[in-house]
Amino acid sequence: MHGRGQSIGCHWWDACNTSEVQASPSKALPAPGTLATVTIHPSTRNLIHVILKNPRFVDGLALAAVAVIGLVAARQLLLPGFPPGVDTPTFLHLSWFTRETLQGAGGWVDPYWYGGFRPFTTYPPLSYSLVGALAAVPGVGFVFVYKTVLLAAYVGTGIATYFLARQLGNARSWSALAAVLTVLAYPLMVAVGLWGWFSSVVALPLALMALAFLERAYSGGRIRWAVAGGVALGLSVLAHHMTAFAFALGLPGWFLFCYLGHSVPRRHLYRVTALFSLATVASIIWWVVPWAINLIEAGFQRETPGLWSFPVAHYFSAITQRELIGLYAYPNYLGFGLIALAIGGVVQSFLVPSRLTPYAILLVVLVAFSLGEQGNPLLRVRPLDGVDVARFQLYMAPVIALVGVPFLASAGAAVVALTRLRRPPAWLPGAVSGLLVALVLGQAVWDGAVASQRLFRPYKVTTATQQALDWFGQEEHQGKVLGVGFWHWDDFLLPYYLRRAVVDGWHDEGDRNWRTVRVLRIMMWNGKVDVPQAYQLLGELEGQYVAVQDYFTGESPVIFRAALDEHPELFSKVADWGEVTVYERVPKR
């Protein structure tokens, strides 16, 4: 075994498989006339051999490859415009307001949303505060910083998967495959390009690194990594609490498995668990207490437990439908490759218990949450009814890769054993595994290419939207605005460009006015527009204008426009650019 002071040895993220990292001794010079003497000089060949056996070099090469693949997949995000996504306006606004606060123009209360919104105690602050702090540096572009952090988190999820796979004892090649499969997994790509779950994408690599540090502390015997793991999980909570909660669901199973395994003294397990837990609590307690108080005071409750409700049969049908790629829908696509890895990995982990077994249990739990309240009645119980079940497919992606890659590695030998050949060729198991890898990776690349083209196109302000912004920027057109059909982009664009307040915002969960706002929102969602009631509610919310854009049909802009046109005594049409129409609330006489 190499000593700590030597150049070749176990890196902190390695599983310490010394047979993999030891360098071979120099070989004698080949005989004259052989092919080797013609192609590469022996000293050069030995140097290459030593470099390729250097764990730092190989790790760096693998991580660079993962980063390049991720950047190629998400390259369209670098084009001019805003990053796409349903929730992207929320995080752009929060990031911008954080920058304003740091530059002295903001504060603890955001005056642009809900008539007064407390963002820092309402939503986990790490992700958008990071963007706001970096963008506050003079000369640094706000949108550029946002895209950079988003891309770093997206690629970082693959890198964190690699680290965790190494800690679980996988070879570098298989760990790299797990990382690539994670980066190309449709649930991760759709989270970036369609849902716009910026905070979840930032929290995901932090949660994975927390588990990697925990494994390092327990199996590697270095107790300080338990503290690092707890801090990483705490940072994940501060980026997105639901994401951290999802991965924390696996910790009881991990503890029980280690407790029953007897591979390490239980006293060490207790110390690791205690330090990990204390570090997590110490990292988040300062924010969780005011957040919990605000949440209790708001009393938010979803109309549908888990946000989405659907038959279980529809779930298992949707996960194999490639035509869902790029569509705003849930349940959504997974692909046969990920499905096969999930099933094979879970079955293998249960039949042959290993360090992957707790992660197989976690995967089963995540799947149960992703089934929605019809498939999992526990989601009807508070506080579980407040989760967004669609996010659990995102959380499943790296876990599927972690439990599925070892299944691929052993599948070749298993298939050959099933053939019952007396003397199978030595190359056959590797060839079978290689074929399976090619099939799974091939589908991942194909799906990733399609998803990249459909999901990562930037959002750009249209001519009609710009005309509406110019109109609202005029002195005589002051007042709060309710946007319909903008897909929440009005909640960012009006404050960002004009410092104009909107009637609502896009985080109802933490606002005290959510019940009033929610009635208006449901009118958009179901297309049942009660104009007199909308008039009354806008008055309560101090709204002056309704702007209708034909951008997102899910908010019923055509129906809403037609309904307002039928009540000119309540709403007068004051501007129309075809795609965007503005109505003003008529004051009561």
Coordinates of C-alpha atoms in Angstrom, one line a residue:
M1 CA 0.0 0.0 0.0
H2 CA 1.3 3.5 -0.8
G3 CA 2.1 5.8 2.1
R4 CA 0.3 9.1 2.6
G5 CA 3.3 11.0 1.4
Q6 CA 3.6 9.3 -1.9
S7 CA 2.2 10.8 -5.1
I8 CA -0.1 7.8 -5.8
G9 CA -2.6 6.9 -3.2
C10 CA -6.2 7.1 -2.0
H11 CA -8.0 10.3 -2.6
W12 CA -10.5 11.5 0.0
W13 CA -13.4 10.4 -2.3
D14 CA -11.9 7.0 -3.1
A15 CA -13.1 3.7 -1.7
C16 CA -9.4 3.0 -1.1
N17 CA -9.2 0.1 -3.4
T18 CA -5.4 -0.1 -3.5
S19 CA -5.3 -2.6 -6.3
E20 CA -6.7 0.1 -8.6
V21 CA -4.4 2.9 -7.8
Q22 CA -1.0 1.2 -7.5
A23 CA 1.4 1.9 -10.3
S24 CA 3.0 -0.9 -12.2
P25 CA 6.8 -1.2 -12.0
S26 CA 8.8 -0.2 -15.1
K27 CA 9.1 -2.8 -17.7
A28 CA 12.2 -3.9 -19.5
L29 CA 13.0 -2.5 -23.0
P30 CA 11.1 -4.5 -25.7
A31 CA 13.1 -6.6 -28.1
P32 CA 14.3 -4.8 -31.3
G33 CA 11.9 -5.0 -34.2
T34 CA 8.7 -5.2 -32.1
L35 CA 5.8 -2.9 -32.7
A36 CA 6.3 -1.2 -29.4
T37 CA 9.8 0.1 -30.2
V38 CA 8.4 1.7 -33.4
T39 CA 5.4 3.4 -31.8
I40 CA 6.2 4.6 -28.3
H41 CA 9.5 5.0 -26.5
P42 CA 9.6 2.8 -23.3
S43 CA 10.1 5.8 -21.0
T44 CA 7.2 7.6 -22.6
R45 CA 5.0 4.5 -22.3
N46 CA 5.9 4.1 -18.7
L47 CA 5.1 7.8 -18.0
I48 CA 1.7 7.4 -19.6
H49 CA 1.2 4.3 -17.6
V50 CA 2.0 6.1 -14.4
I51 CA -0.2 9.1 -15.3
L52 CA -3.2 6.9 -16.1
K53 CA -2.7 5.1 -12.8
N54 CA -2.7 8.4 -10.9
P55 CA -6.0 8.7 -9.1
R56 CA -6.1 12.5 -9.3
F57 CA -5.5 12.5 -13.0
V58 CA -8.1 9.8 -13.7
D59 CA -10.7 11.5 -11.4
G60 CA -10.0 14.8 -13.1
L61 CA -10.4 13.3 -16.5
A62 CA -13.7 11.7 -15.6
L63 CA -15.1 14.9 -14.0
A64 CA -13.9 16.9 -17.0
A65 CA -15.8 14.5 -19.3
V66 CA -18.9 14.8 -17.2
A67 CA -18.7 18.6 -17.3
V68 CA -18.2 18.7 -21.0
I69 CA -21.2 16.5 -21.6
G70 CA -23.4 18.6 -19.3
L71 CA -22.3 21.8 -20.9
V72 CA -22.9 20.5 -24.4
A73 CA -26.4 19.3 -23.4
A74 CA -27.3 22.7 -21.9
R75 CA -25.4 24.8 -24.4
Q76 CA -28.6 26.7 -25.5
L77 CA -28.8 28.3 -22.0
L78 CA -25.8 30.4 -23.0
L79 CA -27.7 32.0 -25.9
P80 CA -29.2 35.5 -25.4
G81 CA -32.3 35.7 -23.3
F82 CA -33.5 34.5 -19.9
P83 CA -33.3 30.9 -18.8
P84 CA -36.5 29.0 -19.5
G85 CA -38.8 27.4 -16.9
V86 CA -42.1 27.8 -15.1
D87 CA -40.5 28.8 -11.8
T88 CA -37.6 30.7 -13.3
P89 CA -39.3 34.1 -12.9
T90 CA -39.5 33.4 -9.2
F91 CA -35.8 32.8 -8.8
L92 CA -34.8 35.6 -11.2
H93 CA -37.0 38.0 -9.1
L94 CA -35.6 36.8 -5.8
S95 CA -32.1 37.0 -7.1
W96 CA -32.6 40.5 -8.4
F97 CA -34.3 41.7 -5.2
T98 CA -31.3 40.2 -3.2
R99 CA -29.0 42.2 -5.4
E100 CA -31.1 45.3 -4.8
T101 CA -31.0 44.7 -1.1
L102 CA -27.2 44.3 -1.0
Q103 CA -26.9 47.5 -3.0
G104 CA -29.1 49.4 -0.6
A105 CA -32.3 49.6 -2.8
G106 CA -34.2 46.6 -1.3
G107 CA -34.9 45.5 2.2
W108 CA -36.3 42.7 4.3
V109 CA -39.7 43.2 2.8
D110 CA -40.3 42.9 -1.0
P111 CA -42.8 45.6 -2.0
Y112 CA -43.3 44.2 -5.5
W113 CA -45.1 41.0 -4.6
Y114 CA -48.3 40.3 -2.7
G115 CA -48.4 43.9 -1.3
G116 CA -45.4 43.1 0.9
F117 CA -43.5 39.8 0.8
R118 CA -40.7 38.6 3.1
P119 CA -38.6 36.5 0.8
F120 CA -35.7 35.6 3.1
T121 CA -37.9 33.9 5.8
T122 CA -40.4 32.6 3.3
Y123 CA -38.2 30.7 0.9
P124 CA -34.8 29.0 1.4
P125 CA -32.3 31.8 0.7
L126 CA -29.1 30.1 -0.4
S127 CA -29.6 29.7 -4.2
Y128 CA -31.0 33.1 -5.0
S129 CA -28.8 34.9 -2.4
L130 CA -25.7 33.4 -4.0
V131 CA -26.8 34.8 -7.4
G132 CA -27.7 38.2 -5.9
A133 CA -24.4 38.5 -4.0
L134 CA -22.3 37.7 -7.1
A135 CA -24.4 40.0 -9.3
A136 CA -23.9 42.8 -6.8
V137 CA -20.2 43.0 -7.7
P138 CA -19.8 46.0 -10.0
G139 CA -19.6 45.0 -13.7
V140 CA -21.0 41.5 -13.3
G141 CA -24.1 40.7 -15.3
F142 CA -27.1 39.6 -13.3
V143 CA -28.5 37.1 -15.9
F144 CA -25.0 35.8 -16.7
V145 CA -24.4 35.0 -13.0
Y146 CA -27.8 33.2 -12.8
K147 CA -27.0 31.1 -15.8
T148 CA -23.5 30.3 -14.5
V149 CA -24.8 29.1 -11.1
L150 CA -27.6 27.1 -12.9
L151 CA -25.1 25.4 -15.2
A152 CA -22.6 24.7 -12.3
A153 CA -25.4 23.1 -10.3
Y154 CA -26.6 21.0 -13.3
V155 CA -23.1 19.8 -14.0
G156 CA -22.4 19.5 -10.3
T157 CA -25.2 17.0 -9.8
G158 CA -23.3 14.6 -12.1
I159 CA -20.0 15.3 -10.4
A160 CA -21.6 14.7 -7.0
T161 CA -23.0 11.4 -8.3
Y162 CA -19.5 10.4 -9.3
F163 CA -18.1 11.2 -5.8
L164 CA -20.9 9.2 -4.1
A165 CA -20.6 6.3 -6.4
R166 CA -16.8 6.1 -5.6
Q167 CA -17.6 6.2 -1.9
L168 CA -19.9 3.2 -2.4
G169 CA -17.0 1.2 -3.8
N170 CA -17.6 1.5 -7.6
A171 CA -14.7 1.6 -10.0
R172 CA -14.0 5.0 -11.6
S173 CA -15.3 3.9 -15.0
W174 CA -18.6 2.8 -13.5
S175 CA -18.8 5.9 -11.4
A176 CA -18.3 8.0 -14.4
L177 CA -21.1 6.2 -16.2
A178 CA -23.4 6.9 -13.3
A179 CA -22.5 10.6 -13.5
V180 CA -23.1 10.7 -17.3
L181 CA -26.5 8.9 -16.9
T182 CA -27.5 11.4 -14.2
V183 CA -26.6 14.5 -16.3
L184 CA -28.5 13.1 -19.3
A185 CA -31.5 11.8 -17.3
Y186 CA -34.7 13.5 -18.5
P187 CA -35.9 14.3 -15.0
L188 CA -32.9 16.4 -14.4
M189 CA -33.0 18.1 -17.8
V190 CA -36.7 18.9 -17.5
A191 CA -36.1 20.3 -14.0
V192 CA -33.7 22.8 -15.6
G193 CA -35.4 23.6 -18.9
L194 CA -39.1 23.2 -18.3
W195 CA -40.0 23.4 -14.6
G196 CA -37.3 25.9 -13.8
W197 CA -36.5 24.4 -10.4
F198 CA -33.4 26.5 -9.8
S199 CA -33.3 25.9 -6.1
S200 CA -33.8 22.2 -6.4
V201 CA -31.0 21.9 -8.9
V202 CA -28.7 23.8 -6.6
A203 CA -29.7 21.7 -3.6
L204 CA -29.4 18.4 -5.4
P205 CA -25.5 18.2 -5.6
L206 CA -25.3 19.4 -2.0
A207 CA -27.5 16.6 -0.8
L208 CA -25.5 14.0 -2.8
M209 CA -22.2 15.4 -1.4
A210 CA -23.7 15.1 2.1
L211 CA -24.3 11.4 1.6
A212 CA -20.8 11.0 0.1
F213 CA -19.2 12.7 3.2
L214 CA -21.4 10.5 5.5
E215 CA -20.2 7.4 3.7
R216 CA -16.6 8.6 3.9
A217 CA -16.9 9.2 7.7
Y218 CA -18.5 5.8 8.4
S219 CA -16.6 3.5 6.0
G220 CA -13.3 5.5 5.9
G221 CA -13.0 6.0 9.6
R222 CA -12.5 9.7 9.4
I223 CA -15.0 11.2 11.8
R224 CA -14.5 14.9 10.6
W225 CA -16.3 14.1 7.3
A226 CA -19.5 13.5 9.3
V227 CA -19.4 17.2 10.2
A228 CA -18.8 18.1 6.6
G229 CA -21.7 15.9 5.6
G230 CA -24.0 17.6 8.1
V231 CA -23.0 21.0 6.9
A232 CA -23.6 20.0 3.2
L233 CA -27.1 18.7 4.1
G234 CA -27.7 21.9 5.9
L235 CA -26.7 23.9 2.9
S236 CA -29.1 21.7 0.8
V237 CA -31.9 22.6 3.2
L238 CA -31.0 26.3 2.8
A239 CA -31.1 25.9 -1.0
H240 CA -34.4 23.9 -1.1
H241 CA -35.8 22.2 2.0
M242 CA -38.0 19.7 0.0
T243 CA -35.0 18.4 -1.9
A244 CA -33.0 17.9 1.3
F245 CA -36.0 16.3 3.0
A246 CA -36.3 13.8 0.1
F247 CA -32.7 12.6 0.6
A248 CA -33.0 12.6 4.3
L249 CA -35.8 10.1 3.9
G250 CA -33.0 7.6 3.2
L251 CA -31.1 8.2 6.4
P252 CA -33.2 6.0 8.8
G253 CA -32.7 3.1 6.4
W254 CA -29.0 3.8 6.1
F255 CA -28.6 3.9 9.9
L256 CA -30.6 0.7 10.4
F257 CA -28.7 -1.1 7.7
C258 CA -25.3 -0.1 9.2
Y259 CA -26.6 -1.0 12.7
L260 CA -27.5 -4.5 11.7
G261 CA -24.5 -5.0 9.5
H262 CA -21.9 -5.2 12.3
S263 CA -19.1 -4.4 9.7
V264 CA -18.1 -1.4 11.8
P265 CA -18.3 -0.9 15.6
R266 CA -21.6 0.5 16.6
R267 CA -20.0 3.1 18.7
H268 CA -18.4 4.6 15.6
L269 CA -21.9 4.6 13.9
Y270 CA -23.4 6.5 16.9
R271 CA -20.6 9.1 16.7
V272 CA -20.9 9.6 13.0
T273 CA -24.7 9.9 13.2
A274 CA -24.6 12.3 16.1
L275 CA -22.0 14.6 14.5
F276 CA -23.8 14.5 11.2
S277 CA -27.2 15.4 12.8
L278 CA -25.8 18.1 15.0
A279 CA -23.9 19.7 12.1
T280 CA -27.1 19.7 10.0
V281 CA -29.2 21.3 12.8
A282 CA -26.5 23.9 13.6
S283 CA -26.4 24.9 10.0
I284 CA -30.1 25.5 9.5
I285 CA -31.6 26.4 12.9
W286 CA -31.2 30.1 12.4
W287 CA -33.4 30.0 9.3
V288 CA -35.8 27.2 10.0
V289 CA -37.3 28.8 13.1
P290 CA -38.5 32.0 11.4
W291 CA -39.5 30.1 8.3
A292 CA -41.6 27.7 10.3
I293 CA -43.3 30.5 12.1
N294 CA -44.1 32.3 8.8
L295 CA -45.4 29.0 7.3
I296 CA -47.7 28.4 10.3
E297 CA -49.0 31.9 10.2
A298 CA -49.7 31.7 6.4
G299 CA -51.5 28.4 6.8
F300 CA -51.1 27.5 3.1
Q301 CA -52.8 24.4 1.9
R302 CA -52.8 23.0 -1.6
E303 CA -56.1 22.3 -3.4
T304 CA -54.8 18.9 -4.4
P305 CA -52.5 17.0 -2.0
G306 CA -49.1 16.7 -3.6
L307 CA -50.1 19.2 -6.3
W308 CA -50.8 16.5 -8.9
S309 CA -53.4 13.8 -8.9
F310 CA -53.6 11.0 -11.5
P311 CA -54.4 7.2 -11.7
V312 CA -51.4 5.0 -11.0
A313 CA -51.9 3.3 -14.4
H314 CA -51.3 6.6 -16.0
Y315 CA -48.0 7.0 -14.2
F316 CA -46.6 3.7 -15.5
S317 CA -47.8 4.5 -19.0
A318 CA -46.3 8.0 -19.1
I319 CA -42.8 7.0 -18.0
T320 CA -42.2 5.2 -21.3
Q321 CA -43.8 7.8 -23.6
R322 CA -41.0 9.6 -25.5
E323 CA -43.6 12.0 -27.0
L324 CA -43.9 13.6 -23.5
I325 CA -40.3 15.0 -23.8
G326 CA -40.6 18.8 -23.7
L327 CA -44.3 18.8 -22.7
Y328 CA -45.6 20.5 -19.6
A329 CA -47.0 17.4 -18.0
Y330 CA -46.8 15.1 -15.0
P331 CA -46.4 12.1 -14.8
N332 CA -43.5 12.5 -17.2
Y333 CA -41.0 10.5 -19.2
L334 CA -38.2 8.4 -17.7
G335 CA -37.2 6.0 -20.4
F336 CA -36.7 2.2 -20.6
G337 CA -33.0 2.5 -19.8
L338 CA -33.6 4.2 -16.4
I339 CA -36.5 2.0 -15.7
A340 CA -34.4 -1.2 -16.3
L341 CA -31.6 0.2 -14.1
A342 CA -34.0 1.0 -11.3
I343 CA -35.7 -2.4 -11.3
G344 CA -32.5 -4.4 -11.8
G345 CA -30.6 -2.3 -9.2
V346 CA -33.3 -2.6 -6.5
V347 CA -33.8 -6.3 -7.0
Q348 CA -30.0 -7.0 -6.9
S349 CA -29.6 -4.8 -3.8
F350 CA -32.3 -6.6 -2.0
L351 CA -31.2 -10.1 -3.0
V352 CA -27.5 -9.4 -2.3
P353 CA -27.3 -6.9 0.5
S354 CA -24.5 -4.4 0.1
R355 CA -23.7 -0.8 0.8
L356 CA -26.2 0.0 -2.0
T357 CA -29.1 -1.5 -0.2
P358 CA -30.0 1.7 1.8
Y359 CA -30.1 3.6 -1.5
A360 CA -32.3 1.0 -3.1
I361 CA -34.7 1.5 -0.1
L362 CA -34.5 5.3 -0.7
L363 CA -35.3 4.8 -4.4
V364 CA -38.5 2.8 -3.5
V365 CA -39.5 5.6 -1.1
L366 CA -39.0 8.2 -3.7
V367 CA -41.0 6.3 -6.2
A368 CA -43.8 6.0 -3.7
F369 CA -43.9 9.8 -3.3
S370 CA -43.8 10.3 -7.0
L371 CA -47.0 8.2 -7.5
G372 CA -49.2 11.0 -6.1
E373 CA -52.0 10.9 -3.7
Q374 CA -54.0 8.2 -5.6
G375 CA -51.1 5.8 -5.5
N376 CA -49.9 6.9 -2.0
P377 CA -52.7 7.9 0.3
L378 CA -50.1 9.1 2.9
L379 CA -49.7 12.2 0.8
R380 CA -53.2 13.3 1.9
V381 CA -51.9 13.7 5.5
R382 CA -50.4 17.0 6.6
P383 CA -47.6 18.0 6.2
L384 CA -47.0 15.6 3.4
D385 CA -49.8 17.0 1.4
G386 CA -47.7 20.1 0.9
V387 CA -45.0 18.4 -1.2
D388 CA -44.7 18.6 -5.0
V389 CA -44.7 15.0 -6.1
A390 CA -43.4 15.9 -9.5
R391 CA -40.0 16.8 -8.0
F392 CA -39.5 13.2 -6.7
Q393 CA -38.8 12.0 -10.3
L394 CA -35.9 14.5 -10.2
Y395 CA -34.6 13.1 -6.9
M396 CA -34.9 9.6 -8.3
A397 CA -32.5 10.2 -11.2
P398 CA -29.1 10.1 -9.4
V399 CA -30.3 7.3 -7.1
I400 CA -31.3 5.2 -10.1
A401 CA -27.8 5.7 -11.6
L402 CA -26.2 4.7 -8.2
V403 CA -28.1 1.5 -7.8
G404 CA -28.3 0.6 -11.5
V405 CA -24.7 0.9 -12.5
P406 CA -23.5 -2.0 -10.3
F407 CA -26.4 -4.0 -11.8
L408 CA -25.0 -3.3 -15.2
A409 CA -21.5 -4.3 -14.1
S410 CA -22.7 -7.7 -12.9
A411 CA -25.3 -8.3 -15.6
G412 CA -22.8 -9.8 -18.0
A413 CA -21.7 -12.5 -15.7
A414 CA -25.3 -13.2 -14.7
V415 CA -26.4 -13.6 -18.3
V416 CA -23.5 -15.9 -19.1
A417 CA -24.4 -18.0 -16.1
L418 CA -27.9 -18.4 -17.3
T419 CA -26.7 -19.8 -20.6
R420 CA -25.1 -22.7 -18.7
L421 CA -22.2 -22.9 -21.1
R422 CA -19.6 -25.4 -19.8
R423 CA -16.6 -23.2 -20.8
P424 CA -17.8 -19.7 -21.7
P425 CA -15.1 -17.5 -23.3
A426 CA -13.4 -15.2 -20.8
W427 CA -14.4 -12.2 -22.8
L428 CA -18.1 -13.0 -22.9
P429 CA -19.3 -11.5 -19.6
G430 CA -17.5 -8.3 -20.4
A431 CA -19.0 -8.2 -23.9
V432 CA -22.5 -8.7 -22.6
S433 CA -22.1 -6.0 -20.0
G434 CA -20.6 -3.7 -22.7
L435 CA -23.6 -4.3 -24.9
L436 CA -26.0 -3.5 -22.1
V437 CA -24.1 -0.3 -21.3
A438 CA -24.2 0.7 -25.0
L439 CA -27.9 0.2 -25.1
V440 CA -28.6 2.2 -21.9
L441 CA -26.1 4.9 -22.7
G442 CA -27.3 5.1 -26.3
Q443 CA -30.9 5.8 -25.3
A444 CA -29.7 8.3 -22.7
V445 CA -27.7 10.2 -25.3
W446 CA -30.6 10.1 -27.8
D447 CA -33.2 11.3 -25.2
G448 CA -30.7 13.9 -24.0
A449 CA -30.2 15.3 -27.4
V450 CA -34.0 15.6 -28.0
A451 CA -34.6 17.1 -24.6
S452 CA -31.7 19.6 -25.1
Q453 CA -33.3 20.9 -28.3
R454 CA -36.8 21.2 -26.8
L455 CA -36.1 22.4 -23.3
F456 CA -33.2 24.7 -23.2
R457 CA -34.3 27.5 -25.5
P458 CA -34.1 30.8 -23.7
Y459 CA -37.1 32.9 -22.9
K460 CA -37.1 36.2 -24.9
V461 CA -39.4 39.2 -24.5
T462 CA -41.6 39.5 -27.5
T463 CA -42.3 42.7 -29.4
A464 CA -45.8 42.9 -28.0
T465 CA -44.6 42.3 -24.4
Q466 CA -42.0 45.0 -24.8
Q467 CA -44.7 47.4 -26.0
A468 CA -46.8 46.6 -23.0
L469 CA -43.8 47.2 -20.7
D470 CA -43.2 50.5 -22.4
W471 CA -46.8 51.4 -21.9
F472 CA -46.8 50.5 -18.2
G473 CA -43.6 52.6 -17.9
Q474 CA -45.5 55.8 -18.7
E475 CA -46.2 58.0 -15.7
E476 CA -50.0 58.0 -16.3
H477 CA -50.2 54.2 -16.2
Q478 CA -49.4 53.5 -12.6
G479 CA -50.9 50.8 -10.4
K480 CA -50.5 47.1 -9.6
V481 CA -50.9 44.6 -12.5
L482 CA -52.4 41.1 -12.6
G483 CA -50.8 39.0 -15.4
V484 CA -52.8 36.3 -17.2
G485 CA -51.2 33.9 -19.7
F486 CA -47.6 35.3 -19.0
W487 CA -46.7 32.0 -17.3
H488 CA -45.5 34.2 -14.4
W489 CA -43.0 36.2 -16.4
D490 CA -44.9 39.4 -15.5
D491 CA -44.0 38.7 -11.8
F492 CA -40.3 39.2 -12.8
L493 CA -40.4 41.6 -15.8
L494 CA -42.5 44.4 -14.3
P495 CA -40.4 44.7 -11.1
Y496 CA -37.1 44.2 -12.9
Y497 CA -37.6 46.6 -15.8
L498 CA -40.1 49.1 -14.3
R499 CA -40.0 48.6 -10.5
R500 CA -43.7 48.1 -10.8
A501 CA -45.6 46.0 -8.2
V502 CA -47.8 43.1 -9.3
V503 CA -50.9 41.9 -7.7
D504 CA -49.6 38.4 -6.9
G505 CA -46.2 36.9 -7.2
W506 CA -45.2 33.2 -7.7
H507 CA -44.8 31.7 -4.3
D508 CA -48.2 31.5 -2.7
E509 CA -47.1 29.1 -0.1
G510 CA -45.6 31.7 2.2
D511 CA -47.9 34.7 1.7
R512 CA -50.7 35.8 3.9
N513 CA -52.8 36.9 1.0
W514 CA -52.6 33.5 -0.7
R515 CA -56.3 32.7 -0.3
T516 CA -57.4 35.8 -2.2
V517 CA -54.7 35.4 -4.8
R518 CA -55.5 31.7 -5.2
V519 CA -59.1 32.3 -6.3
L520 CA -57.8 34.4 -9.2
R521 CA -55.2 31.9 -10.0
I522 CA -57.8 29.0 -10.1
M523 CA -59.9 31.1 -12.5
M524 CA -56.9 31.1 -14.9
W525 CA -56.2 27.4 -14.4
N526 CA -59.7 26.0 -14.9
G527 CA -61.0 28.7 -17.3
K528 CA -64.0 29.5 -15.2
V529 CA -63.8 33.2 -15.0
D530 CA -66.1 35.0 -12.7
V531 CA -65.6 38.6 -13.7
P532 CA -67.6 40.3 -10.9
Q533 CA -65.7 38.2 -8.3
A534 CA -62.4 39.0 -10.1
Y535 CA -63.3 42.7 -9.9
Q536 CA -64.0 42.5 -6.2
L537 CA -60.8 40.5 -5.4
L538 CA -58.6 42.9 -7.4
G539 CA -60.1 45.7 -5.3
E540 CA -59.1 43.9 -2.1
L541 CA -55.6 43.4 -3.5
E542 CA -55.3 47.0 -4.7
G543 CA -55.0 45.9 -8.4
Q544 CA -55.5 48.4 -11.1
Y545 CA -54.7 46.5 -14.4
V546 CA -55.1 43.1 -15.9
A547 CA -52.6 42.2 -18.6
V548 CA -53.5 39.2 -20.8
Q549 CA -50.9 37.6 -23.0
D550 CA -51.3 34.6 -25.4
Y551 CA -48.2 32.9 -24.2
F552 CA -49.3 30.0 -22.0
T553 CA -52.7 28.5 -22.7
G554 CA -52.7 26.8 -19.3
E555 CA -53.8 30.1 -17.8
S556 CA -56.7 30.5 -20.2
P557 CA -55.8 33.8 -21.8
V558 CA -58.3 33.6 -24.6
I559 CA -61.2 32.7 -22.2
F560 CA -60.1 35.4 -19.8
R561 CA -59.9 38.1 -22.5
A562 CA -63.4 37.2 -23.8
A563 CA -64.8 37.3 -20.3
L564 CA -63.4 40.7 -19.6
D565 CA -64.7 42.0 -23.0
E566 CA -68.2 41.0 -21.9
H567 CA -68.0 43.3 -18.8
P568 CA -66.8 46.8 -20.0
E569 CA -68.6 48.4 -17.0
L570 CA -66.1 46.6 -14.8
F571 CA -62.9 46.4 -17.0
S572 CA -62.2 48.8 -19.8
K573 CA -59.8 47.8 -22.6
V574 CA -57.1 50.5 -22.6
A575 CA -54.4 48.9 -24.8
D576 CA -54.1 46.1 -27.3
W577 CA -51.1 44.8 -29.3
G578 CA -52.7 41.6 -30.5
E579 CA -50.7 39.2 -28.4
V580 CA -51.0 41.4 -25.3
T581 CA -54.1 43.2 -24.1
V582 CA -54.4 45.5 -21.1
Y583 CA -57.6 46.1 -19.1
E584 CA -58.1 48.7 -16.4
R585 CA -60.4 48.2 -13.5
V586 CA -63.2 50.7 -13.7
P587 CA -63.6 52.6 -10.3
K588 CA -67.0 52.3 -8.6
R589 CA -69.1 55.4 -8.9

